[in-house]
CSV table of C-alpha atoms in Angstrom, one decimal:
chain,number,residue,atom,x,y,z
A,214,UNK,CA,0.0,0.0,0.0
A,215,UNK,CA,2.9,2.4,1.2
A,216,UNK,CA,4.4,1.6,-2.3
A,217,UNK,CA,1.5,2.0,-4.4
A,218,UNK,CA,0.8,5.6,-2.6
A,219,UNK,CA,4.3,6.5,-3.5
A,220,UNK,CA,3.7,5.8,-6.9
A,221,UNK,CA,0.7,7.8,-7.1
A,222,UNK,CA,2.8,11.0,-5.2
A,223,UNK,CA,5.6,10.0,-7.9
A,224,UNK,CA,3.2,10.4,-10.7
A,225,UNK,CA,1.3,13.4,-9.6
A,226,UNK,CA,4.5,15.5,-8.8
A,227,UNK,CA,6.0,14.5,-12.5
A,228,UNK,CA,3.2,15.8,-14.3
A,229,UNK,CA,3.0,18.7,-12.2
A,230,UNK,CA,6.8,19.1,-13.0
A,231,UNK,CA,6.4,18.6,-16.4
A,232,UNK,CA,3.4,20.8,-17.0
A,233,UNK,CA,3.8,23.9,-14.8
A,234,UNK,CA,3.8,27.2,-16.3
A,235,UNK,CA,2.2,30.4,-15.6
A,236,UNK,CA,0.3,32.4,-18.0
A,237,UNK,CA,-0.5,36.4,-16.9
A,238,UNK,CA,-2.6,38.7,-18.2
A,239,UNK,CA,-2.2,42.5,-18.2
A,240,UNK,CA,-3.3,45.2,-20.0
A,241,UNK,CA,-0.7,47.6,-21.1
A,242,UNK,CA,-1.2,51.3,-23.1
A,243,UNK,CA,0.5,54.0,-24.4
A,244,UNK,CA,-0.7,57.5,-24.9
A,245,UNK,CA,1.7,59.0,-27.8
A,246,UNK,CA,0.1,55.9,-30.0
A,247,UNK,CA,-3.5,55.8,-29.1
A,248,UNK,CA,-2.8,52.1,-28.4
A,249,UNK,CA,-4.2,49.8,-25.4
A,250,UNK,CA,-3.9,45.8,-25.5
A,251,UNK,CA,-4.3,43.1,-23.6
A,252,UNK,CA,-1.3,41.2,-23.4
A,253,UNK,CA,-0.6,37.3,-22.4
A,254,UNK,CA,2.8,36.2,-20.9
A,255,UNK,CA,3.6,32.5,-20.5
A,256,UNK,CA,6.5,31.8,-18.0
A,257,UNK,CA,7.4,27.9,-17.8
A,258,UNK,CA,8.2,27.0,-14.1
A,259,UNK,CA,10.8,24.3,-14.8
A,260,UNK,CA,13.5,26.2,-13.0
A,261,UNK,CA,14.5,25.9,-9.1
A,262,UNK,CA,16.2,28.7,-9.0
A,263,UNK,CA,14.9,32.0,-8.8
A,264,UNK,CA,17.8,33.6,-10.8
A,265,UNK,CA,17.2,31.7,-14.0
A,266,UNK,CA,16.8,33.9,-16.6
A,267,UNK,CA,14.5,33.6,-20.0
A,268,UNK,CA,14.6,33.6,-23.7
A,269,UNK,CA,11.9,36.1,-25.0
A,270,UNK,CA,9.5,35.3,-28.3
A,271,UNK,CA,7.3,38.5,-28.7
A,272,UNK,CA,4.0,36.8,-31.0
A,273,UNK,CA,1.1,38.4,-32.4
A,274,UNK,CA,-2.6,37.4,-32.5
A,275,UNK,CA,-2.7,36.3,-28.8
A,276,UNK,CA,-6.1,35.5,-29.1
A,277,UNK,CA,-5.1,32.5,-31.1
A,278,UNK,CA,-2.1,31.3,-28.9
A,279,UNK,CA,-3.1,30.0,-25.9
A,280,UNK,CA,-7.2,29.7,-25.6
A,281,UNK,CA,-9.4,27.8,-28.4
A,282,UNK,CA,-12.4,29.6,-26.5
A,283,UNK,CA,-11.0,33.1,-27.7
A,284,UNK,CA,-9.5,32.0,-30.6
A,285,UNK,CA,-11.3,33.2,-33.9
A,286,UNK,CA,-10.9,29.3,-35.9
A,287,UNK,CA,-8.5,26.9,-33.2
A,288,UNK,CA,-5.6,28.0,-31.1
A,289,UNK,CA,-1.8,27.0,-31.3
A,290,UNK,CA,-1.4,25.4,-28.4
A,291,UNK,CA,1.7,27.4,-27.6
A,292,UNK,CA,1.7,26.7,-23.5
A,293,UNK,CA,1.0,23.2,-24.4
A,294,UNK,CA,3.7,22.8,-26.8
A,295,UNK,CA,6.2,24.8,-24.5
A,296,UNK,CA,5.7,22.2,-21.7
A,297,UNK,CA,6.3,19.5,-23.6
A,298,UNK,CA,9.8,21.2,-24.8
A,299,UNK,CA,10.5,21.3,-21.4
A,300,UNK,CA,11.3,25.1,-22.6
A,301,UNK,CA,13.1,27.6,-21.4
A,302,UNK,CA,11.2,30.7,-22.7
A,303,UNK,CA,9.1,33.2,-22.0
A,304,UNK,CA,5.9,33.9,-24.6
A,305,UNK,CA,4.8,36.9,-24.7
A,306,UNK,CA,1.4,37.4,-26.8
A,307,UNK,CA,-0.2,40.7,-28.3
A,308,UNK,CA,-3.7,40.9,-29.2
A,309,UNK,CA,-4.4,42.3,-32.3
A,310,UNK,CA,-7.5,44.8,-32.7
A,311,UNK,CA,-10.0,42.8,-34.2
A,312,UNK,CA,-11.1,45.4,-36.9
A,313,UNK,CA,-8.1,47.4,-36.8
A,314,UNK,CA,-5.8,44.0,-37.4
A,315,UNK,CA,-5.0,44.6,-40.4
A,316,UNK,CA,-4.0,48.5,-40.2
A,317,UNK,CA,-1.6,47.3,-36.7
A,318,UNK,CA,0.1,44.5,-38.9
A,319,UNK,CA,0.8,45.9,-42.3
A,320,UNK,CA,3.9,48.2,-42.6
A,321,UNK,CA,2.9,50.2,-45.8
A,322,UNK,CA,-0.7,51.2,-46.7
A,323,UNK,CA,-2.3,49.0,-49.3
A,324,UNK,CA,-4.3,50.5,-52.4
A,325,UNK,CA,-7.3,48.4,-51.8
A,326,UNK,CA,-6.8,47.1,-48.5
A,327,UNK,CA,-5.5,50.2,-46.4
A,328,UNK,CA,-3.8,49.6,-43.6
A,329,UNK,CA,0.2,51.1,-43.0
A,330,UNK,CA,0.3,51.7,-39.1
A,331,UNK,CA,2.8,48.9,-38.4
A,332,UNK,CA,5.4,51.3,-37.3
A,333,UNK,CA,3.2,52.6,-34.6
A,334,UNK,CA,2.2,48.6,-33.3
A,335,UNK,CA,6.3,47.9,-33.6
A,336,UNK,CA,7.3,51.1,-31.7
A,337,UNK,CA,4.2,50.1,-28.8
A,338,UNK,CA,6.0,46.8,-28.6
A,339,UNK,CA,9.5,48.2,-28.5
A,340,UNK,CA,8.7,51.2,-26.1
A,341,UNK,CA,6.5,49.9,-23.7
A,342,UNK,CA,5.9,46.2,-23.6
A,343,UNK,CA,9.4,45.5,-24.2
A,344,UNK,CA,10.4,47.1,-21.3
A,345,UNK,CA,7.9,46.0,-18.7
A,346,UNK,CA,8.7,42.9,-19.9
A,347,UNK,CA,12.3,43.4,-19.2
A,348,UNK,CA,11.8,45.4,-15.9
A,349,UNK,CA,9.2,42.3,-14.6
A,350,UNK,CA,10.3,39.1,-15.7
A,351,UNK,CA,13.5,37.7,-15.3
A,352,UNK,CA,15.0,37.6,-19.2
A,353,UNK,CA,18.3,37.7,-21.6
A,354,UNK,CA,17.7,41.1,-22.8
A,355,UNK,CA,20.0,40.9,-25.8
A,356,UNK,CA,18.8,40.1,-29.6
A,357,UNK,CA,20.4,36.6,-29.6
A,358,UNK,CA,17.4,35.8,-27.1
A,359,UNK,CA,14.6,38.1,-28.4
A,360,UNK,CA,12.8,36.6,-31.1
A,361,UNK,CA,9.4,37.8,-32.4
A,362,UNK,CA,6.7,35.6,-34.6
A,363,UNK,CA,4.2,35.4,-36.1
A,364,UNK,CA,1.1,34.3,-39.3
A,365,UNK,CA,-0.2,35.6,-42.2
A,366,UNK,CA,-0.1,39.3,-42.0
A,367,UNK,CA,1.5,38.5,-38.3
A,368,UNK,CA,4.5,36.6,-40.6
A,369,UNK,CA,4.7,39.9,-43.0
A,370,UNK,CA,5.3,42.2,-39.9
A,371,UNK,CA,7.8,39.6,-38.0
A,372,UNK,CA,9.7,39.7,-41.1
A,373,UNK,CA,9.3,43.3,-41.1
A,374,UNK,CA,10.7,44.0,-37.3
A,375,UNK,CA,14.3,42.5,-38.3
A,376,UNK,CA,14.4,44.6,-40.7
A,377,UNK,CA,13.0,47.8,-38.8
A,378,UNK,CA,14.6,47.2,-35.5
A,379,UNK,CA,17.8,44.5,-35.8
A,380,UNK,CA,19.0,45.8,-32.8
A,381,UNK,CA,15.8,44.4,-30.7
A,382,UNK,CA,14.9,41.5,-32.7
A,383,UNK,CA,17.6,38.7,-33.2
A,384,UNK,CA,15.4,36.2,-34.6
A,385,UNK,CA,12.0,35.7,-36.5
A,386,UNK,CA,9.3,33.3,-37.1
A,387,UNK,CA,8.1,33.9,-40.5
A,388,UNK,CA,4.7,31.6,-40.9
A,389,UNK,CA,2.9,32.1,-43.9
A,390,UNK,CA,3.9,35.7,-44.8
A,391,UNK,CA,1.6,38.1,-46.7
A,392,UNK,CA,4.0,39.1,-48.6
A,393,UNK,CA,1.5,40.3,-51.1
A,394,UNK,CA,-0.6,43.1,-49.2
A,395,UNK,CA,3.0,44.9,-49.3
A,396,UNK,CA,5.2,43.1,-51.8
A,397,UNK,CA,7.1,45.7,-53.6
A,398,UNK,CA,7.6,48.4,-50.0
A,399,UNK,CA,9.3,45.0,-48.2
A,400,UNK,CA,11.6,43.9,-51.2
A,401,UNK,CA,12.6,47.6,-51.4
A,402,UNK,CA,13.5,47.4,-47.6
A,403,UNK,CA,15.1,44.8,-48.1
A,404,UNK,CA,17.8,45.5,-50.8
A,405,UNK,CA,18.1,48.5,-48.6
A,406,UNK,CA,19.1,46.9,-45.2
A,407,UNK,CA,22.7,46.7,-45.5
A,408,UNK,CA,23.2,44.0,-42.6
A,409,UNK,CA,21.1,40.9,-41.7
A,410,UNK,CA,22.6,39.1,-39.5
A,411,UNK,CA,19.0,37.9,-37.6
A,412,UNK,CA,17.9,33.9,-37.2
A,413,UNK,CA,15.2,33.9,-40.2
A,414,UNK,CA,13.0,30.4,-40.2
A,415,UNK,CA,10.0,31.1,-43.1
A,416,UNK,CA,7.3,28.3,-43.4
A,417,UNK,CA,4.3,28.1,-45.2
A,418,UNK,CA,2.0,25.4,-46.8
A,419,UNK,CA,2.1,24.8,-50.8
A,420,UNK,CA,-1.9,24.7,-50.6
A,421,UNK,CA,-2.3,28.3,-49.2
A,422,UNK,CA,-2.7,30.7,-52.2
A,423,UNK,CA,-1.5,31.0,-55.4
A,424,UNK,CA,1.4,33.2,-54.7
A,425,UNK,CA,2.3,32.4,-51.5
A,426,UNK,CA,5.3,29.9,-52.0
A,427,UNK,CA,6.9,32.0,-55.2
A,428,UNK,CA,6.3,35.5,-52.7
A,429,UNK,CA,8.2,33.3,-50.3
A,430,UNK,CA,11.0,31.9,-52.0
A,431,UNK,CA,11.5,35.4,-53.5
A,432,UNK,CA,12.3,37.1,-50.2
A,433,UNK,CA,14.2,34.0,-48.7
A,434,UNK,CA,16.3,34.7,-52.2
A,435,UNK,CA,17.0,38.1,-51.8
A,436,UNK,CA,17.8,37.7,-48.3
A,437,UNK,CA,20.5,34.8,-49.0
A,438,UNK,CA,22.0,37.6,-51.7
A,439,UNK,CA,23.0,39.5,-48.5
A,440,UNK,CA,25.0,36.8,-46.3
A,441,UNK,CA,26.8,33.7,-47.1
A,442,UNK,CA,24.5,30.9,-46.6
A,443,UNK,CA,26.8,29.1,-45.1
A,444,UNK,CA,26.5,31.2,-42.0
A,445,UNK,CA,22.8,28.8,-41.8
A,446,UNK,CA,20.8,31.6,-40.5
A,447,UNK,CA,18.0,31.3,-42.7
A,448,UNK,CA,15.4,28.0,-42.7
A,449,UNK,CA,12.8,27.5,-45.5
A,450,UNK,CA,10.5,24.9,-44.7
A,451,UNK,CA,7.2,24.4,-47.1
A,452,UNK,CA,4.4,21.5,-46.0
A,453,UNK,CA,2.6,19.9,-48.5
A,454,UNK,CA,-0.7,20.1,-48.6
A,455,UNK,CA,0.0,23.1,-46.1
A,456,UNK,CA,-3.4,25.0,-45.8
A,457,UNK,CA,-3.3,28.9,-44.5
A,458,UNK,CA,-5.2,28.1,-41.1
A,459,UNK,CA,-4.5,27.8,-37.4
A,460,UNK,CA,-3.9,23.7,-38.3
A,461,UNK,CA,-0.6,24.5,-40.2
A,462,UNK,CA,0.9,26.7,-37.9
A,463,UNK,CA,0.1,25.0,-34.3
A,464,UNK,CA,1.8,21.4,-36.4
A,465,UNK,CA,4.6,23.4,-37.0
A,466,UNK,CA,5.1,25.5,-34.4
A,467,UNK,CA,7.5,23.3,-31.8
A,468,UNK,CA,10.1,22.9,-34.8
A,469,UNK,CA,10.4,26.3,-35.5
A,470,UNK,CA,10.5,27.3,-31.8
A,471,UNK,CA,13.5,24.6,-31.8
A,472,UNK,CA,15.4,25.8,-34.4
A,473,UNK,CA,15.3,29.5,-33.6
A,474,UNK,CA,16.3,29.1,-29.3
């Protein structure tokens, strides 16, 4: 009996081991940009000590991240996954603005579309959650341990902060980039940036649009004109039968957290 309850205790303490992690919520705003979000912050608790410190991954669309029940079609399991790495990072998630999504996540205003307040959503990132971040949690502030990803027009503006801020952002997560809302503004950018030396891992599914693998492997091609590929800072990784949806990027997920921490 004695055994068989200390089996049980066993048990009950490895899962708890294996699955701990907290997940806050705050809300965060900032005057000079007119912007207030909710944000969502996933520490793991697989660390004794209290000085431990933490790899950062800034993501976008936090409604999708860590709650199916807020989640517009399925989340990405991202706590889940985390736990199951055993990982040593902290998530931090910013929820987009619903109806004003796509003006926060597109750099350059689109002729149909609209949009083109990205820098103001970076700079709220940078300015303000960046720092509390920093000046609450116990994290590696240098860009070897910041990363920032990200889907769909979330992939476009990941790809986008590396080149905008290279000095915060050391490595991107590049899932299913809509290249095309901003095509011609981000290869201009990019033939500009003189060094880019950041951790790049692009995905996306060969079932997604009709574009999106050639708008893909046109960027990841101009990017590989700029550094010697044999530095291996840049991963290209297309599914097949890849469809643009939650599905794709919650499967893939845990590899590309692997190969960019």
């Amino acid at each position: 009996m004695k055994f068989y309850c200390f089996i049980l205790l066993y048990l009950f303490f490895s899962m708890q081991a294996l699955g701990q992690h907290t997940l806050d919520s705050i809300t965060l705003s900032s005057e000079s940009l007119h912007i207030t979000k909710k944000i969502w912050i996933y520490k793991p608790l697989l660390s004794k000590s209290n000085s431990k410190k933490f790899s950062v991954l800034y993501m976008h669309d936090a409604q999708n991240l860590f709650d199916s029940k807020k989640s517009f079609s399925g989340e990405w399991n991202i706590d889940e996954t985390l736990d199951s790495l055993h990982a040593q990072t902290i998530v931090v998630g910013i929820e987009h603005g619903n109806a004003n999504r796509i003006n926060e996540l597109t750099p350059y205003k689109n002729e149909k579309y609209g949009g083109g307040n990205a820098d103001a959503y970076l700079e709220f990132i940078v300015t303000v959650v960046k720092p509390y971040i920093d000046s609450h949690y116990s994290v590696k502030v240098g860009k070897n341990h910041t990363g920032i990803m990200g889907s769909s027009l979330g992939g476009l503006l990941s790809y986008y902060a590396i080149l905008k801020y290279p000095e915060i952002f050391g490595k991107a997560g590049v899932f299913s980039p809509a290249f095309w809302i901003n095509k011609k503004e981000i290869i201009d950018l990019t033939e500009k940036t003189k060094d880019l030396d950041a951790n790049l891992y692009f995905m996306c599914g060969d079932h997604e649009s009709e574009n999106m693998v050639s708008d893909c492997n046109e960027i990841i091609h101009l990017v590989n004109t700029k550094r010697c590929t044999c530095k291996m800072l840049t991963k290209k990784v297309i599914i097949p039968g890849g469809e643009h949806n939650e599905k794709l990027w919650r499967e893939q997920f845990a590899k590309a957290y692997l190969w960019l921490f």
